[in-house]
Coordinates of C-alpha atoms in Angstrom, one line a residue:
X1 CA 103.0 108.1 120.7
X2 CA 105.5 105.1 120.4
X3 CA 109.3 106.2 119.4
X4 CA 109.1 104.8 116.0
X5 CA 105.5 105.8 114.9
X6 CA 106.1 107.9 111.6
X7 CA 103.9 110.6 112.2
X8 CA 106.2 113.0 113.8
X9 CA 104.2 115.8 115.2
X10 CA 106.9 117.5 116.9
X11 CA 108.8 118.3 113.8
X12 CA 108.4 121.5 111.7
X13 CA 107.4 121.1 108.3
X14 CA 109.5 124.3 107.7
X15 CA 112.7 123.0 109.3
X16 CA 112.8 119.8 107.2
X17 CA 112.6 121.6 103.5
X18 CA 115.6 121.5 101.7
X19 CA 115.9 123.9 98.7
X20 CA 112.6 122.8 98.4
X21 CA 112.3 126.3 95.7
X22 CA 114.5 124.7 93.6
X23 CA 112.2 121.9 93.0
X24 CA 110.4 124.7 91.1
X25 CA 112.5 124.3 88.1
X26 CA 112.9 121.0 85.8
X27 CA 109.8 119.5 86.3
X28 CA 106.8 119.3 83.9
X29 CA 104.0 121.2 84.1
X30 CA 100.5 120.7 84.5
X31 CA 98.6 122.0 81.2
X32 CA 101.0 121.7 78.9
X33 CA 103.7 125.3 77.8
X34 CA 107.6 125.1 78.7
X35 CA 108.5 122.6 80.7
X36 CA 109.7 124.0 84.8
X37 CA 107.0 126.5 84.6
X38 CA 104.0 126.1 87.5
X39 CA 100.8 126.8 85.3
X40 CA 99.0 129.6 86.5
X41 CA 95.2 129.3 86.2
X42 CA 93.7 132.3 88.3
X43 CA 92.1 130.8 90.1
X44 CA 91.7 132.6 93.5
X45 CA 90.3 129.9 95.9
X46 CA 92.2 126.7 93.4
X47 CA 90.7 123.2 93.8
X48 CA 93.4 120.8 95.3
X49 CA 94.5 118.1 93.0
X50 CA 92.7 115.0 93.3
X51 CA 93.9 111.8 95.6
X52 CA 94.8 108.9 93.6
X53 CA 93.9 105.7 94.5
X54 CA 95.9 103.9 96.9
X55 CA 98.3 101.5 95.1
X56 CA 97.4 97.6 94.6
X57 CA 99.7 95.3 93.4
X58 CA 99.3 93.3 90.1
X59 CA 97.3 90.5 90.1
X60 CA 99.8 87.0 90.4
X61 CA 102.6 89.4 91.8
X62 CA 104.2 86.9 94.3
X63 CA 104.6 89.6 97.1
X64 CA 101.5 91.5 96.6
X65 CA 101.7 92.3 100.6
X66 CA 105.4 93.3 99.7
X67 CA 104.4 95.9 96.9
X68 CA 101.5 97.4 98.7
X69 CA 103.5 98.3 102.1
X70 CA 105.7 100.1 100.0
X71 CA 103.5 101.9 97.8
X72 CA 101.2 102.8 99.8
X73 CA 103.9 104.5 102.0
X74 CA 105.5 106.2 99.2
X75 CA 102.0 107.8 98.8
X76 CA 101.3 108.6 102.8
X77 CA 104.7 110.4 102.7
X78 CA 104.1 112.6 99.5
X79 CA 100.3 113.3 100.6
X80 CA 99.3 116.5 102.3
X81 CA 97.3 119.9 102.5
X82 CA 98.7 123.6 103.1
X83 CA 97.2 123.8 106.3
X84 CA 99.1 120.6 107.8
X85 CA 101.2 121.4 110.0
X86 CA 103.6 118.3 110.4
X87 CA 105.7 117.7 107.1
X88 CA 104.7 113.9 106.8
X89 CA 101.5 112.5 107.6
X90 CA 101.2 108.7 109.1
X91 CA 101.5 106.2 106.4
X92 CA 99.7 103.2 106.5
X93 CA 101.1 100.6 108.9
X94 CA 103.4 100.9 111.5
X95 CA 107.0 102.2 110.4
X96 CA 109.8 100.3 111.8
X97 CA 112.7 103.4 111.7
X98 CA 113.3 106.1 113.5
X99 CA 111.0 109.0 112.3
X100 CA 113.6 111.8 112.5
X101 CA 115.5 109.8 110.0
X102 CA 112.6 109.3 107.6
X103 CA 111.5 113.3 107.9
X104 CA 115.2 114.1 106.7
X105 CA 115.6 111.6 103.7
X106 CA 111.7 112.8 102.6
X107 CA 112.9 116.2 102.8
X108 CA 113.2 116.4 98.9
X109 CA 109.1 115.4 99.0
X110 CA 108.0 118.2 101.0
X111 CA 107.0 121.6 99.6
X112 CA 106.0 124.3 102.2
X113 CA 102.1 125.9 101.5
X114 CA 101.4 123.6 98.8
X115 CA 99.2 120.7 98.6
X116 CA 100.8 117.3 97.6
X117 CA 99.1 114.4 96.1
X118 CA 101.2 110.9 94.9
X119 CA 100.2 108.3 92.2
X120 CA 102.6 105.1 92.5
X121 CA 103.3 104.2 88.8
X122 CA 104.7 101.6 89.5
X123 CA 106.5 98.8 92.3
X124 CA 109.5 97.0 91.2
X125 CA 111.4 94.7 93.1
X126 CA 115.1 95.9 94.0
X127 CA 116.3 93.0 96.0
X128 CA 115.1 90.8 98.4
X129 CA 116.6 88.3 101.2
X130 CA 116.0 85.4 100.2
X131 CA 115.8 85.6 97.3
X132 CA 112.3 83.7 97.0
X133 CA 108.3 83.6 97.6
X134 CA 109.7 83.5 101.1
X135 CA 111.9 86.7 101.6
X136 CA 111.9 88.4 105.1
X137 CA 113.4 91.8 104.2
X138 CA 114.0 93.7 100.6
X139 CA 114.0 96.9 98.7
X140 CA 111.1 98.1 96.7
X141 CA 111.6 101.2 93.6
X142 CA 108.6 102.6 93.3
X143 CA 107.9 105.0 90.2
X144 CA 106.2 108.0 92.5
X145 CA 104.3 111.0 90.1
X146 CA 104.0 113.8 93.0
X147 CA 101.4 116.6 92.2
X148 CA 102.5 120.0 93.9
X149 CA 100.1 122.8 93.4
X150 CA 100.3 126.1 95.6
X151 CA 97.4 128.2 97.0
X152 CA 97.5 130.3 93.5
X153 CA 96.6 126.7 91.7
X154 CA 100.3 127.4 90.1
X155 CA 100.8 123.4 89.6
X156 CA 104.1 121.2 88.9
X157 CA 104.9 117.5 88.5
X158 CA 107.1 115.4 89.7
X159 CA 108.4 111.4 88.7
X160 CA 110.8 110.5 91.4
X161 CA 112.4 106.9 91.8
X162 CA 111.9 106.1 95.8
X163 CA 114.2 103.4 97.2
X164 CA 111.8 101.6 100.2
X165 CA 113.4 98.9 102.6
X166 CA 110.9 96.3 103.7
X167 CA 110.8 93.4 106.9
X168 CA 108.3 91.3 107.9
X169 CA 107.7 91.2 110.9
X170 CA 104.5 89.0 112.2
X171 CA 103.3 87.9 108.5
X172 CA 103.2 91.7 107.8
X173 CA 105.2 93.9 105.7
X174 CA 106.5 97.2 107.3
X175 CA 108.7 100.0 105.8
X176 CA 112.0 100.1 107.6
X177 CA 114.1 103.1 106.1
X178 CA 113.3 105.5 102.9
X179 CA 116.6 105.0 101.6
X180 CA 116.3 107.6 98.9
X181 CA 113.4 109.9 97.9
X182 CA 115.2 110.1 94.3
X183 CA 117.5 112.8 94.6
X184 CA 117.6 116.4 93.9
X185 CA 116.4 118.2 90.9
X186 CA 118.7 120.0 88.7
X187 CA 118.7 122.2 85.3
X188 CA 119.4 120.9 81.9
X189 CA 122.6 121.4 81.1
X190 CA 123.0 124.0 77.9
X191 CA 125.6 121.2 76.1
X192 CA 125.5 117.6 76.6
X193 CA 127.2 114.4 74.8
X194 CA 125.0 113.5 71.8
X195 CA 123.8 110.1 73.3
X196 CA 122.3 111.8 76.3
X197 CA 120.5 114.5 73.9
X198 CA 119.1 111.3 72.2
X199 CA 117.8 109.5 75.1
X200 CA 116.7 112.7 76.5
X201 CA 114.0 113.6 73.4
X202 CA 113.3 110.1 72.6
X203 CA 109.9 109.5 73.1
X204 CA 110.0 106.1 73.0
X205 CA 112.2 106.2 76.1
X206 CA 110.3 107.1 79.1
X207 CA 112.5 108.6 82.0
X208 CA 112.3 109.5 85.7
X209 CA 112.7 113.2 86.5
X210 CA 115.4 111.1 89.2
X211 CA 116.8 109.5 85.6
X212 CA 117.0 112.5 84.1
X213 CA 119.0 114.2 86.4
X214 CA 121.5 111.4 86.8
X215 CA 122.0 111.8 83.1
X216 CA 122.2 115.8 83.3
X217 CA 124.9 115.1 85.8
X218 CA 127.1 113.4 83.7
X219 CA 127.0 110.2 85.6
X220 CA 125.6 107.9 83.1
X221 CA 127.9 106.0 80.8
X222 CA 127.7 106.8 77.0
X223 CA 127.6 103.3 76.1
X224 CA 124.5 102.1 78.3
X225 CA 122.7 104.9 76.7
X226 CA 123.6 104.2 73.2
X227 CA 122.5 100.4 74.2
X228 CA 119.4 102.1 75.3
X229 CA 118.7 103.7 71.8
X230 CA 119.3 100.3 70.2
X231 CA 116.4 98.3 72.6
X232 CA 114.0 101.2 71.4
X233 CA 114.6 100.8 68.3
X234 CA 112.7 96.9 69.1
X235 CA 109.7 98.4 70.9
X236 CA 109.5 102.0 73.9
X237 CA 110.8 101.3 76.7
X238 CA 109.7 102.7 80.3
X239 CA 112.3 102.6 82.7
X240 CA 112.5 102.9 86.7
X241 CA 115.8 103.4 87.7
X242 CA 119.5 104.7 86.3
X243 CA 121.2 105.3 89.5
X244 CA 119.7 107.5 92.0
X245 CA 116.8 105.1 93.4
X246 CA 118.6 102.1 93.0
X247 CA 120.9 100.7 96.5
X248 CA 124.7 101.1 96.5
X249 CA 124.5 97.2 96.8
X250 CA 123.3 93.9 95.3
X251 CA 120.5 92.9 97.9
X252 CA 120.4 89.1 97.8
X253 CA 121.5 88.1 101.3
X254 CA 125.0 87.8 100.3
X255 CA 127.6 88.9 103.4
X256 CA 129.8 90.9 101.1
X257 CA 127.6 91.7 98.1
X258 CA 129.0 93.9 94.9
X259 CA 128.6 97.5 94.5
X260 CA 125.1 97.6 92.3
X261 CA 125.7 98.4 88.4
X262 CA 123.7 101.5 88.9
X263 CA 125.8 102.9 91.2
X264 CA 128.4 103.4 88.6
X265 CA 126.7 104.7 86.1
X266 CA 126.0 101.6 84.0
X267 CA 122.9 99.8 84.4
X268 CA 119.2 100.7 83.3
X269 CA 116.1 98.9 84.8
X270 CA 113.1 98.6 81.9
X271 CA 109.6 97.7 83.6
X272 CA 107.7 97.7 80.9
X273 CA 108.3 97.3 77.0
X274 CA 105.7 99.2 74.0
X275 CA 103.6 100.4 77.4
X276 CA 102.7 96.6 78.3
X277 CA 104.5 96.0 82.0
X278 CA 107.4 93.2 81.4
X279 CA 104.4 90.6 83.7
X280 CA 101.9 91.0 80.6
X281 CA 104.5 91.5 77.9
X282 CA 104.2 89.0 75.3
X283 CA 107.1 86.5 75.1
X284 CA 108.2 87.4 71.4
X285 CA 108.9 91.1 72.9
X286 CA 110.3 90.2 76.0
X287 CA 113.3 87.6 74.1
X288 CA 113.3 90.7 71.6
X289 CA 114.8 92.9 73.8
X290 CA 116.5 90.0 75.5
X291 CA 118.7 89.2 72.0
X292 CA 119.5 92.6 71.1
X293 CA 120.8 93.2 74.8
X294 CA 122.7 90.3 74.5
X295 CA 123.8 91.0 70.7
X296 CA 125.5 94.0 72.2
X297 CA 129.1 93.4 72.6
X298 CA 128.7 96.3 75.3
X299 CA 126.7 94.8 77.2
X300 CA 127.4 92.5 80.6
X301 CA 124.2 91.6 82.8
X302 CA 120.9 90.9 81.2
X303 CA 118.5 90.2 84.3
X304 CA 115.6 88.7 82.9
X305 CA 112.1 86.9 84.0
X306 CA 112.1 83.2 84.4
X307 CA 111.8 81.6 80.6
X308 CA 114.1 84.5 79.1
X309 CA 117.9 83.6 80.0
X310 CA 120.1 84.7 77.7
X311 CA 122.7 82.5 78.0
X312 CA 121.3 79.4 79.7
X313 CA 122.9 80.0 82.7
X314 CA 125.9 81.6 81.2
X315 CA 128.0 84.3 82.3
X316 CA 125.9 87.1 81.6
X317 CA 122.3 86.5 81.6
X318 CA 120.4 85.3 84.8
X319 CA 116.7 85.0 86.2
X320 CA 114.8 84.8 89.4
X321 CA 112.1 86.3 91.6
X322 CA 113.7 89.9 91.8
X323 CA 114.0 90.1 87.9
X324 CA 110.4 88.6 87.4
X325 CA 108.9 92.3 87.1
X326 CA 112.1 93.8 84.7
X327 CA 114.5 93.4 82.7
X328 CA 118.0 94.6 84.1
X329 CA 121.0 95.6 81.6
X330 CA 124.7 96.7 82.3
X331 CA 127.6 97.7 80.2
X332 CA 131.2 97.5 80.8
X333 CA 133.1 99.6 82.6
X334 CA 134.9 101.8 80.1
X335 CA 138.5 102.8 80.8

């Protein structure tokens, strides 16, 4: 087996689980009830849940090849039976890291005695080098729902935010690092500030577990979720990324880039607007959301697709490849 082959058999799925029973609690349940409860069917030989499809990228993505490397890895990693006895099973392709690496950063993914099946939601660019049709290297987000279900048929869900790096190497696209498998569940905190209650229980705001927790952690500025409040008011928004998920860095092939919006709390990536993703939307929604973003005198980035700059080229709306699949919007720093 070469060195950098992901499949590492000589790994124990046991040593690589990290509070993996705490993944228990927080997550929605299968069948409805109070949400961090497994469902218990009684079942005494439970069917395993069923494998998704593997992921395809949108027709007239520009880096369908791109999308599909990473999804399809997101789903190899969080994919496996009770009875296997290596914690992550060979993805497709060939993975450029160094496998001891990738089995710690997964860690959060694996679940001892359980079986684990992934649907990728959806693939959003996160950067990529250049910044063009022709990139060589970049970040994916994938929007991972992980099925967990134990021998009992006791059955939990999971929406993680995965941050993939991506090179080509030969024409092909290979996974290079899992730079995040979208953090670390934790409870709901008994009192929060009244804009993260809202955003919380909005429906028409559609959150990551990782999301979530970012917000339960207090790390999520009050006035990019008010902002967020005032863009569902125009039309639900599905989001993909607050802050854990998204790199520490701008990745755009600058030398010296700026620390990412999201890494301080102040940026929120929408990837689809009234269910539609922002590649289908229609126009009148998209410069919508785009006007009441840029209305906001909060509010400092507006990343938008080709067609919808908000300020023609001003200083804070922009376009390009990376933003062609959602919209990005920051808030100042507060003092």
């Amino acid at each position: 087996m070469k060195p950098h082959d992901v499949a590492t058999h000589a790994l124990s799925r046991r040593g690589l689980i990290l509070g993996s029973a705490a993944l228990l609690a927080g997550c929605t349940r299968i069948g409805g009830g109070q949400a961090g409860r497994p469902t218990k069917t009684g079942s005494a030989e439970p069917t395993p849940p069923p494998t998704p499809a593997l992921y395809r990228a949108p027709a007239g993505d520009a880096l369908p090849a791109f999308k599909e490397a990473a999804g399809r890895f997101a789903q190899g990693l969080a994919t496996y039976d009770p009875s296997d006895s290596t914690p992550l099973p060979t993805p497709p392709g060939e993975y450029l890291g160094v496998a001891e690496e990738l089995a710690s950063a997964a860690a959060p993914l694996v679940m001892s005695d359980h079986w684990s099946r992934a649907d990728v939601e959806f693939v959003q660019y996160g950067g990529l080098t250049p910044v063009s049709a022709q990139a060589t290297s970049g970040v994916a987000l994938i929007v991972l729902r992980q099925v967990l279900q134990n021998r009992r048929g006791d059955a939990l869900v999971v929406r993680r935010t995965l941050d993939v790096r991506l090179r080509q190497r030969g024409g092909i696209w290979r996974v290079e690092a899992l730079a995040s498998a979208g953090g670390t569940e934790l409870e709901r905190p008994a009192q929060l500030a009244v804009p993260a209650q809202q955003v919380l229980d909005d429906s028409r705001i559609d959150l990551t577990d990782s999301a979530r927790w970012d917000i339960y952690s207090g790390q999520i500025s009050p006035n990019l979720l008010r902002v967020m409040l005032r863009l569902a008011d125009v039309t639900p928004l599905r989001t993909t990324v607050l802050k854990t998920g998204h790199p520490e860095r701008v990745v755009d092939g600058r030398t010296s880039p700026p620390v990412s919006a999201h890494w301080r709390g102040q940026a929120v990536d929408i990837h689809s607007l009234g269910g539609v993703p922002i590649a289908d939307a229609a126009a009148s929604v998209i410069r919508s959301v785009v006007e009441t973003a840029g209305a906001d005198k909060d509010v400092s980035q507006v990343g938008a697709p080709p067609g919808f700059d908000l300020d023609a080229g001003g200083r804070r709306g922009f376009t390009n490849l990376v933003h062609a699949d959602h919209l990005h919007i920051a808030v100042r720093r507060t003092t």
